[in-house]
CSV table of C-alpha atoms and ligand atoms in Angstrom, one decimal:
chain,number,residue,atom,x,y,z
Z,27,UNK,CA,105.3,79.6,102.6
Z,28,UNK,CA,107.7,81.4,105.5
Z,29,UNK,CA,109.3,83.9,106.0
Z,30,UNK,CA,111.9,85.3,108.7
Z,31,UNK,CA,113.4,88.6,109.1
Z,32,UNK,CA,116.1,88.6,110.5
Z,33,UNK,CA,116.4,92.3,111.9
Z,34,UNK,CA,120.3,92.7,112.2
Z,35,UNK,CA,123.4,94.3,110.1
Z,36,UNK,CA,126.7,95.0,110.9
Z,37,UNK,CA,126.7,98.2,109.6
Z,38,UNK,CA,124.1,99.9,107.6
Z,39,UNK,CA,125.3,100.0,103.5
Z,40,UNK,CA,123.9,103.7,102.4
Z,41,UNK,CA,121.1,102.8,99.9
Z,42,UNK,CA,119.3,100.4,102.1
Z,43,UNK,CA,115.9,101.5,103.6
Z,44,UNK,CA,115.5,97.4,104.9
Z,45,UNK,CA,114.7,97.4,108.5
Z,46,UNK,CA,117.6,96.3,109.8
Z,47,UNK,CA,119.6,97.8,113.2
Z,48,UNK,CA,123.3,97.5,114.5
Z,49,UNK,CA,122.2,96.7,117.7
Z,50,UNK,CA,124.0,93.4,119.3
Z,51,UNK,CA,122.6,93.7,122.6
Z,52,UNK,CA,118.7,93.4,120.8
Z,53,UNK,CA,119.8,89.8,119.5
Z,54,UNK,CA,119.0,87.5,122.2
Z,55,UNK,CA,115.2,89.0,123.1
Z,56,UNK,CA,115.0,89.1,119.4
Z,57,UNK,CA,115.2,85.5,119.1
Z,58,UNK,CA,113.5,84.4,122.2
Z,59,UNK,CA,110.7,86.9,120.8
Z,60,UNK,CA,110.2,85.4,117.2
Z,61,UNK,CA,110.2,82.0,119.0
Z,62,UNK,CA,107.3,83.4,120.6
Z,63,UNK,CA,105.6,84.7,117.7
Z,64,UNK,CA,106.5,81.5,115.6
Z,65,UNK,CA,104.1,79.2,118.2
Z,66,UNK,CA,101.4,82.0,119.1
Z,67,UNK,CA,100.9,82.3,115.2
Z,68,UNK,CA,101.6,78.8,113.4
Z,69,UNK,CA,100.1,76.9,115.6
Z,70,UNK,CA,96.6,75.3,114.4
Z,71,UNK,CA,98.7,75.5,110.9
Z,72,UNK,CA,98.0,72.2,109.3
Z,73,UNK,CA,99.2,72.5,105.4
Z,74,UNK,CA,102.6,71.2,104.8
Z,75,UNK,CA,104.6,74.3,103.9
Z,76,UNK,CA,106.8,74.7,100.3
Z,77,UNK,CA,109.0,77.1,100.7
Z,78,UNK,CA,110.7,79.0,103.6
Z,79,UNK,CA,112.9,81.8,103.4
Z,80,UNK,CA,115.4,83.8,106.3
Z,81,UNK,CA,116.0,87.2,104.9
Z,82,UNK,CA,116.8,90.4,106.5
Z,83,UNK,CA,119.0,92.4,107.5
Z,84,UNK,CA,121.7,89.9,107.5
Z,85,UNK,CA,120.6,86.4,108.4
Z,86,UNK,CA,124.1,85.0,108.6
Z,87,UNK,CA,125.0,87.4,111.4
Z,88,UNK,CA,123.0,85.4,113.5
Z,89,UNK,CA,125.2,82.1,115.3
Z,90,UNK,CA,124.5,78.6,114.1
Z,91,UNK,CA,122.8,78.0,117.3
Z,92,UNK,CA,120.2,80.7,117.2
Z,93,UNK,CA,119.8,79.9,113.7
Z,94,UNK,CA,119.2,76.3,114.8
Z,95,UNK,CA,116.6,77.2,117.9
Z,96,UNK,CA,114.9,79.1,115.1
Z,97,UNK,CA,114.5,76.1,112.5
Z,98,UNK,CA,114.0,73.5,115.3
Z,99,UNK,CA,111.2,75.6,116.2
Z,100,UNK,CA,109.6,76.0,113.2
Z,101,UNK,CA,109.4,72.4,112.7
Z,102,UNK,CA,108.3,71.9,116.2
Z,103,UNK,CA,105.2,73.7,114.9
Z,104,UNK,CA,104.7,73.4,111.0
Z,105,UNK,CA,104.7,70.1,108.5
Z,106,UNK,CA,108.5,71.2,106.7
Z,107,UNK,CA,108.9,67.8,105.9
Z,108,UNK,CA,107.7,68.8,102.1
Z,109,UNK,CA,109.3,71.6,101.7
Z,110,UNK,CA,111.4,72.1,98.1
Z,111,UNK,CA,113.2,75.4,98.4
Z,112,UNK,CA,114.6,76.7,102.4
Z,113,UNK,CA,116.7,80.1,101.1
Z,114,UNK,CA,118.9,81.9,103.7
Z,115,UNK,CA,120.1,85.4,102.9
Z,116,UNK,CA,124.2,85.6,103.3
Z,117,UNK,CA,127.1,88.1,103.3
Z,118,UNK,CA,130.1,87.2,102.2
Z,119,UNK,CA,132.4,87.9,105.4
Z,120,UNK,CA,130.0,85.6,107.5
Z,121,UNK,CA,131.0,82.8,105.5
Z,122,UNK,CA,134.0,81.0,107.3
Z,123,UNK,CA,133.9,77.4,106.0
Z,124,UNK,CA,132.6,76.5,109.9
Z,125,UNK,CA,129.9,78.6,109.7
Z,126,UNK,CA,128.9,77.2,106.3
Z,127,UNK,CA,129.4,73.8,107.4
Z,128,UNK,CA,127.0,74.6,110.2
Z,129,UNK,CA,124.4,75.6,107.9
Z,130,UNK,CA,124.5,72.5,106.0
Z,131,UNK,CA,124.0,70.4,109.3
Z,132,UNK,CA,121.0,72.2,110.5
Z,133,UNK,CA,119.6,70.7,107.3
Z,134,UNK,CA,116.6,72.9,106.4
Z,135,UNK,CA,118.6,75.5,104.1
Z,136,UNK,CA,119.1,74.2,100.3
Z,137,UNK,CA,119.5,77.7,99.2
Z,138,UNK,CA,121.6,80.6,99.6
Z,139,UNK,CA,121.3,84.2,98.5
Z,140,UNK,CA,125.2,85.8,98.5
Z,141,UNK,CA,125.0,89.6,98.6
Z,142,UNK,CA,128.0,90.3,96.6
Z,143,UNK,CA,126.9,93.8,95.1
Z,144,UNK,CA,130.1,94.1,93.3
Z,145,UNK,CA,133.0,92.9,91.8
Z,146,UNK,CA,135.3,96.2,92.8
Z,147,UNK,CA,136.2,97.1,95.9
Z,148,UNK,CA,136.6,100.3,95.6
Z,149,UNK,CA,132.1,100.5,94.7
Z,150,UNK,CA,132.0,98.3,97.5
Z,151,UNK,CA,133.1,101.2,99.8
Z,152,UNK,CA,131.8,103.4,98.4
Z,153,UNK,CA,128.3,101.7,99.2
Z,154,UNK,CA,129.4,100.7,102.5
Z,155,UNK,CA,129.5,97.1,102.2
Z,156,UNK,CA,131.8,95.2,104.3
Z,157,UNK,CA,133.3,92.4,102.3
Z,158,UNK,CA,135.7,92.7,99.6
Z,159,UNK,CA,135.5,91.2,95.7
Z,160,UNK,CA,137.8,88.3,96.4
Z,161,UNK,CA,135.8,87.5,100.1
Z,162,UNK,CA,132.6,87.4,98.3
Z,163,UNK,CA,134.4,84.6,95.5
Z,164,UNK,CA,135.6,82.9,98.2
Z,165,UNK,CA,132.2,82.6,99.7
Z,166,UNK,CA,130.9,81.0,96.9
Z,167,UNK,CA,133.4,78.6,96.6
Z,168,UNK,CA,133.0,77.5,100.1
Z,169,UNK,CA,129.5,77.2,99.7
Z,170,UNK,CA,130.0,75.2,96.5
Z,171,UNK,CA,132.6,72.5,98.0
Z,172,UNK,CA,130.2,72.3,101.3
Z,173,UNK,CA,127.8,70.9,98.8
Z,174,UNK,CA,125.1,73.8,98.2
Z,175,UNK,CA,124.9,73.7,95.0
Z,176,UNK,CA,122.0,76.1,94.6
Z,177,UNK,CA,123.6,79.5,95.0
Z,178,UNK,CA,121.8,82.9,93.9
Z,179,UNK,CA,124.0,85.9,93.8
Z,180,UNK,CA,122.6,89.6,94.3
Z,181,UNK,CA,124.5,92.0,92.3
Z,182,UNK,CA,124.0,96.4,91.8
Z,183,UNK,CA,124.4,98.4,88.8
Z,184,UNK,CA,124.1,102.2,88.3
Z,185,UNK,CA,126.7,102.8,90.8
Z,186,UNK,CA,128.4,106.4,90.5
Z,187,UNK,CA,131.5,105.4,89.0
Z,188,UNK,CA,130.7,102.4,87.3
Z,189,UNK,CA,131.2,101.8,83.5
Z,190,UNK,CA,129.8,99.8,81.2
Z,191,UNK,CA,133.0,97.8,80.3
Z,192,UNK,CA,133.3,97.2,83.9
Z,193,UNK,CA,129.9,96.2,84.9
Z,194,UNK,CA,129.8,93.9,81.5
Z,195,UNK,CA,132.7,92.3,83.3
Z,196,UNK,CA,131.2,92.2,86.5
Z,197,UNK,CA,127.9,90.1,85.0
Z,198,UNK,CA,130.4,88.0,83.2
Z,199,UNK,CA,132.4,87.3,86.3
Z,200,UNK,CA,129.2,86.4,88.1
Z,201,UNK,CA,127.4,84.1,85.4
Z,202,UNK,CA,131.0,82.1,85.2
Z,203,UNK,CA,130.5,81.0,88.9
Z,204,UNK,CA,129.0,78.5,90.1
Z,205,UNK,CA,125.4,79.9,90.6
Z,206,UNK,CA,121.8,79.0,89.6
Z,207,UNK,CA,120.7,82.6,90.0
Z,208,UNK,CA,121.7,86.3,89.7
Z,209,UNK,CA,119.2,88.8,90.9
Z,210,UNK,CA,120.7,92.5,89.6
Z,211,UNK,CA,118.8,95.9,91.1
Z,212,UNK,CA,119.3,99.3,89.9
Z,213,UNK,CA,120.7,101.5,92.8
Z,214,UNK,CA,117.7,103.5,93.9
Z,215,UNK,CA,117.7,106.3,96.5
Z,216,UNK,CA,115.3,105.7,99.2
Z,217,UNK,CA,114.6,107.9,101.5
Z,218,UNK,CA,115.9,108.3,104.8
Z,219,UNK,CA,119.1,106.5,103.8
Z,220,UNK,CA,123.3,107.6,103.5
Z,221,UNK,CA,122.8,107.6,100.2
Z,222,UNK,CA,119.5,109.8,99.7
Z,223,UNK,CA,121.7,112.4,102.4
Z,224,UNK,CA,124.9,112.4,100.0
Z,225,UNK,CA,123.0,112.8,97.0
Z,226,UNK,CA,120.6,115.7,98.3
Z,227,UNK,CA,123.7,117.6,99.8
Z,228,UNK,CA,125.9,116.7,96.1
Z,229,UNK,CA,128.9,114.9,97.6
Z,230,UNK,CA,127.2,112.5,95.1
Z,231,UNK,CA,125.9,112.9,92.1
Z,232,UNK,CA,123.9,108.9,90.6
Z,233,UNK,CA,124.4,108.4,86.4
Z,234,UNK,CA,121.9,109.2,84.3
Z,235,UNK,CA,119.0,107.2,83.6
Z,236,UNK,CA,120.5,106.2,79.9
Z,237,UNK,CA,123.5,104.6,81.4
Z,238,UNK,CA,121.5,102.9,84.1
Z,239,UNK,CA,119.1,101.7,81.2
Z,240,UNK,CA,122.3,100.7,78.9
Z,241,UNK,CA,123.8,98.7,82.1
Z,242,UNK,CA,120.2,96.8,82.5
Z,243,UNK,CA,120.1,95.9,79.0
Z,244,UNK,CA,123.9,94.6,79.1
Z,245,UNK,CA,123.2,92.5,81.7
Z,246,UNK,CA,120.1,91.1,80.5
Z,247,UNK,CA,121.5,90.7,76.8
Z,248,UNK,CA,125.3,88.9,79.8
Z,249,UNK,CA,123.2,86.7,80.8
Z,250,UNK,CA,120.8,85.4,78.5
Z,251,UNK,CA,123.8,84.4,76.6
Z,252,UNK,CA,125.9,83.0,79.6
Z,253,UNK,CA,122.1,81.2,79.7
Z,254,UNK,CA,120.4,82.4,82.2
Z,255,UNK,CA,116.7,82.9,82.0
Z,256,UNK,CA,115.2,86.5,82.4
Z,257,UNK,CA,111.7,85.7,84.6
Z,258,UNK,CA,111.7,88.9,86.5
Z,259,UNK,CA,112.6,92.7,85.9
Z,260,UNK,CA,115.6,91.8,88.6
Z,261,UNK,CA,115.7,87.9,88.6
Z,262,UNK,CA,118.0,85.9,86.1
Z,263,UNK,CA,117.7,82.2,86.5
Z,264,UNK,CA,119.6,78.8,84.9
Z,265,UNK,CA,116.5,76.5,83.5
Z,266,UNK,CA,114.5,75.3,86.8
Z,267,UNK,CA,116.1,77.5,89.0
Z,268,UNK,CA,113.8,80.7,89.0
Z,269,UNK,CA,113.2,80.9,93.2
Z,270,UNK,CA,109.9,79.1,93.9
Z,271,UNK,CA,109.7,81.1,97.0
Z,272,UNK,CA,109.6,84.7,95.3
Z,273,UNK,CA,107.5,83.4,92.1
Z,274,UNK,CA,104.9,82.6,94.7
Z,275,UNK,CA,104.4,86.1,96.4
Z,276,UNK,CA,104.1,87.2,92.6
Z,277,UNK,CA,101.0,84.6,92.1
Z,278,UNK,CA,100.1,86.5,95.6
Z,279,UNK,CA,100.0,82.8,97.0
Z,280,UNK,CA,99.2,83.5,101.1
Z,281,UNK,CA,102.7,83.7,103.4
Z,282,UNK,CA,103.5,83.9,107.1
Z,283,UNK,CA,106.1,86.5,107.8
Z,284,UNK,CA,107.5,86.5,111.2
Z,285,UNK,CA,110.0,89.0,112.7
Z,286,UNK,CA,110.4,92.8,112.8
Z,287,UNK,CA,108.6,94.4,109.8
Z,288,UNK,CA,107.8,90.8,108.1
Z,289,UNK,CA,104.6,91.1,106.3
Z,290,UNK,CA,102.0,88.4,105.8
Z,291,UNK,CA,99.4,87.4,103.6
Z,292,UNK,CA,96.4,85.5,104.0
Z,293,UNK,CA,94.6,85.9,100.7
Z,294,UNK,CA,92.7,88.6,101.7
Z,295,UNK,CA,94.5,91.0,104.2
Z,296,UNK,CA,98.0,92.0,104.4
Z,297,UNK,CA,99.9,92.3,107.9
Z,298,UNK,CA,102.8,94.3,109.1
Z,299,UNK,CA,105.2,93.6,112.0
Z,300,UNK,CA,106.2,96.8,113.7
Z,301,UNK,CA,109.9,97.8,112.4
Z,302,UNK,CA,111.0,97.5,115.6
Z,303,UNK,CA,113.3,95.4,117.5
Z,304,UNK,CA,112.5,96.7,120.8
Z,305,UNK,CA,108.9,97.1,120.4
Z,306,UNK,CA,108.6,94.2,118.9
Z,307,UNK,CA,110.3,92.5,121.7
Z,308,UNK,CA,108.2,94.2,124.4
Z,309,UNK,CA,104.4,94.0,122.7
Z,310,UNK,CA,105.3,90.1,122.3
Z,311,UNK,CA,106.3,90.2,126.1
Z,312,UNK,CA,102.9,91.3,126.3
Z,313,UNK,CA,100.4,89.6,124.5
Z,314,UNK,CA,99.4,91.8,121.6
Z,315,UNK,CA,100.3,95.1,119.2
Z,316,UNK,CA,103.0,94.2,117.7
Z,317,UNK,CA,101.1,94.5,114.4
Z,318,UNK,CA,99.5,96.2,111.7
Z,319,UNK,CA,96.6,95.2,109.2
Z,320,UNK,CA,94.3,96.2,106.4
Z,321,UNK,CA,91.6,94.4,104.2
Z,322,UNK,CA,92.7,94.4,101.0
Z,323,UNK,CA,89.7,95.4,98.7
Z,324,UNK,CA,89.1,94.4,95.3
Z,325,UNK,CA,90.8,97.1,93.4
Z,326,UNK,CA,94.2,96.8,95.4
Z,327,UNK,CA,94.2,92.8,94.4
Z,328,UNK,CA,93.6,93.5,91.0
Z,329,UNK,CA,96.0,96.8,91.2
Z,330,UNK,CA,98.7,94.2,92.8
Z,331,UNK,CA,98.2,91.5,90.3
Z,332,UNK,CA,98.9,94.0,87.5
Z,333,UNK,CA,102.3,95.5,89.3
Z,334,UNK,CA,103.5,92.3,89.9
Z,335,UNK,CA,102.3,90.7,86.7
Z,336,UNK,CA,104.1,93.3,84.1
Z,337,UNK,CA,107.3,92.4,86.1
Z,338,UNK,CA,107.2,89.0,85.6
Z,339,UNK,CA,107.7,87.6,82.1
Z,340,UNK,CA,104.6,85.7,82.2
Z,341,UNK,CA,102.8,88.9,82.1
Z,342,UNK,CA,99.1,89.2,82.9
Z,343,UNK,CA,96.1,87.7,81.7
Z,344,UNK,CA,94.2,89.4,79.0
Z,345,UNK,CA,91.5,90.1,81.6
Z,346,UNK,CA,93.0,92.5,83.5
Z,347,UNK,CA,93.5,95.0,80.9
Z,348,UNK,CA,91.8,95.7,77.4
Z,349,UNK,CA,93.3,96.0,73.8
Z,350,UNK,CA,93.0,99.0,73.8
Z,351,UNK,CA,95.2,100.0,77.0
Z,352,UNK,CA,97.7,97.7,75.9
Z,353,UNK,CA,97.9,98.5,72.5
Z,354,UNK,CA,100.5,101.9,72.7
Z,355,UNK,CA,102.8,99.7,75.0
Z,356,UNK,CA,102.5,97.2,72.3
Z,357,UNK,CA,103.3,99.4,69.7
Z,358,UNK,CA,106.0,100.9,71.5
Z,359,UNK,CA,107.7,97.5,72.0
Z,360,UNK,CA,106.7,96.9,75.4
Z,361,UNK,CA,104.5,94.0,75.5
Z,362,UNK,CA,103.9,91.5,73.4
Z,363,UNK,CA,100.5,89.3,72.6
Z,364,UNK,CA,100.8,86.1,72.9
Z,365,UNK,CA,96.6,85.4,72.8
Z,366,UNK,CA,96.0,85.1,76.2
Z,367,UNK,CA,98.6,87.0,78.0
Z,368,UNK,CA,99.9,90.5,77.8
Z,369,UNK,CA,103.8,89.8,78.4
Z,370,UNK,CA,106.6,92.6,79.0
Z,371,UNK,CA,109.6,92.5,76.7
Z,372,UNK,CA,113.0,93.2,77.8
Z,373,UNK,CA,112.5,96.9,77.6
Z,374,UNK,CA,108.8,96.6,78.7
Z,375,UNK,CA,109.9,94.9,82.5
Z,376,UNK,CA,111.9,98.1,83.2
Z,377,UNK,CA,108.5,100.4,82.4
Z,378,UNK,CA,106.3,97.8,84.5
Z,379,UNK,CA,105.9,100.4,87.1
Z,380,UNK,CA,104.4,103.3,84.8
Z,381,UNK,CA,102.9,100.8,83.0
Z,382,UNK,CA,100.9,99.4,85.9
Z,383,UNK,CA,99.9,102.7,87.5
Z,384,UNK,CA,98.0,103.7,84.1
Z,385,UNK,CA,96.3,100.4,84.3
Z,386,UNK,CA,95.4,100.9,88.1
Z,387,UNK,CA,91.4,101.2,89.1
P,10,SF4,S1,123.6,94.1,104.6
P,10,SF4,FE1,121.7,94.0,103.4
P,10,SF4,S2,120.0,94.4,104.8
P,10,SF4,FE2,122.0,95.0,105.9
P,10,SF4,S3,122.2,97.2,105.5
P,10,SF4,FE3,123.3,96.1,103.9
P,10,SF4,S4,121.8,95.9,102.2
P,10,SF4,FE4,120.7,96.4,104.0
């Protein structure tokens, strides 16, 4: 599996810590850089890859013919001819049916991921997201009659100012269009962001965690009725359509990442590309150091598998945890049994993080 950052953003939205940068005139090293970094590291690669995935940053903001040089050379130097599932990351305002129709001749791409956010354009500000409600419905529909037909959509609840009524409305909006996926996050502050700096200094002040819990469990309860399947804390899928891509970092299945802060994963260590466009530009130039990497021992694969496991509705396998560390969460309506895996309910997935760190060696 592969994966490209793409390292670019029109503006920065306030709660994103992504690496992404404004900075237009980084663009064309950046891609002549990653093309280099594409051959120095895939080459010698001989399994067929499955899935592939451009995220970012803002993948779209990139033209159809860098886009193209970057899938051209990709194939130039790994088997895609089996690949089942080649997502691109989107925003709305990219999405001018020329650019969409470009996408779809390059070929690769059979699935896109729409950052809508929300459905009021007045959050969308607030947030600083570009695009407005009816551009982001538009974009779907463009992508639907250009013949994608696999569409995920990212939406974001607990924003200041949003009710339930209006985020209830929001997932219903979302689940009646044509998409196969809705992936929904909690706003988090992270640090170093807009939004960390306006809520530290209290221009704004985030809801309380009941109403973010009460807006998790509407949307869960929105779209397991609209029927969606729930197969991650965050990820809502119609039957067949959970992404194969992200399930397989969750089985911890080895990945190539290429780009600015991509990470890789070889089964045993984990790599980090410096978050850097200009660095990452220049140590290429050069040869060498433009990243990081550890050994991942024991504990942390067992400590990952756990993390990732409780957010995931398959759960984990009875060996990574006894009865008896499992049995408050189970009585507390957390997990369920189900004789050879401990599996988070609805309510559990949201406590997978607390969960996992008490079960952490
Ligand atoms: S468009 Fe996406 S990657 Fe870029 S700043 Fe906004 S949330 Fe972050």
């Amino acid at each position: 599996m592969l994966y490209v950052h793409i390292p670019f953003c029109h503006r920065k939205c306030t709660y994103c810590a992504f690496y992404s940068t404004p900075s237009a005139s980084l663009r064309a090293g950046f891609v002549d850089a990653l093309l280099r970094e594409i051959h120095l590291r895939g080459t010698g690669h001989n399994a067929p890859v499955q899935t592939v995935y451009f995220g970012g940053g803002t993948p779209s903001l990139l033209p159809l013919h860098d886009l193209r040089r970057i899938v051209d050379t990709l194939a130039s130097v790994f088997d895609l001819g089996r690949v089942r599932e080649a997502t691109i990351e989107c925003n709305p305002e990219d999405l001018t049916p020329d650019y969409v129709s470009g996408l779809r001749q390059i070929g690769l791409f059979n699935r896109i991921s729409l950052g809508v956010q929300s459905f009021d354009d007045s959050l969308l500000r607030l947030v600083g997201r570009r695009h407005t409600a009816a551009q982001a419905t538009a974009a779907v529909e463009t992508l639907s009659q250009a013949g994608f037909d696999n569409i995920t959509v990212d939406l974001i609840y607990g924003i200041p100012g949003l009710s339930n009524d209006a985020w209830l409305e929001a997932v219903t909006r979302a689940a009646a269009l044509p998409v196969k996926h809705i992936s929904a996050y909690a706003l988090t502050v992270e640090e170093g962001t807009a939004l960390a700096r306006q809520v530290e200094s209290g221009r704004l002040a985030l809801p309380d965690d009941d109403v973010v819990v009460s807006q998790y469990h509407i949307l869960c309860r929105t779209l397991r009725s609209a029927g969606f399947e729930h197969y991650e804390v965050s990820n809502f899928a119609r039957p067949g359509f959970a992404s194969q891509h992200n399930s397989r970092y969750w089985d911890r299945t080895p990945y190539l990442g290429f780009g600015p802060a991509a990470h890789s994963f070889d089964g045993l260590r984990r790599r980090w590309n410096v978050a850097d466009v200009a660095r990452y530009v220049s140590s290429l130039g050069e040869g060498g150091g433009w990243y990081g990497e550890e050994l991942l021992s024991d504990a942390d694969a067992r400590n990952e598998a756990v993390m990732t496991g409780l957010r995931t509705a398959r759960g984990i396998p009875h060996r990574l945890a006894s009865p008896q560390q499992m049995q408050p969460y189970i009585q507390r309506g957390w997990i369920v049994d189900d004789g050879t895996a401990y599996r988070p309910t609805e309510s559990g997935m949201l406590y997978a993080d607390g969960m996992a760190s008490d079960l952490f060696v």
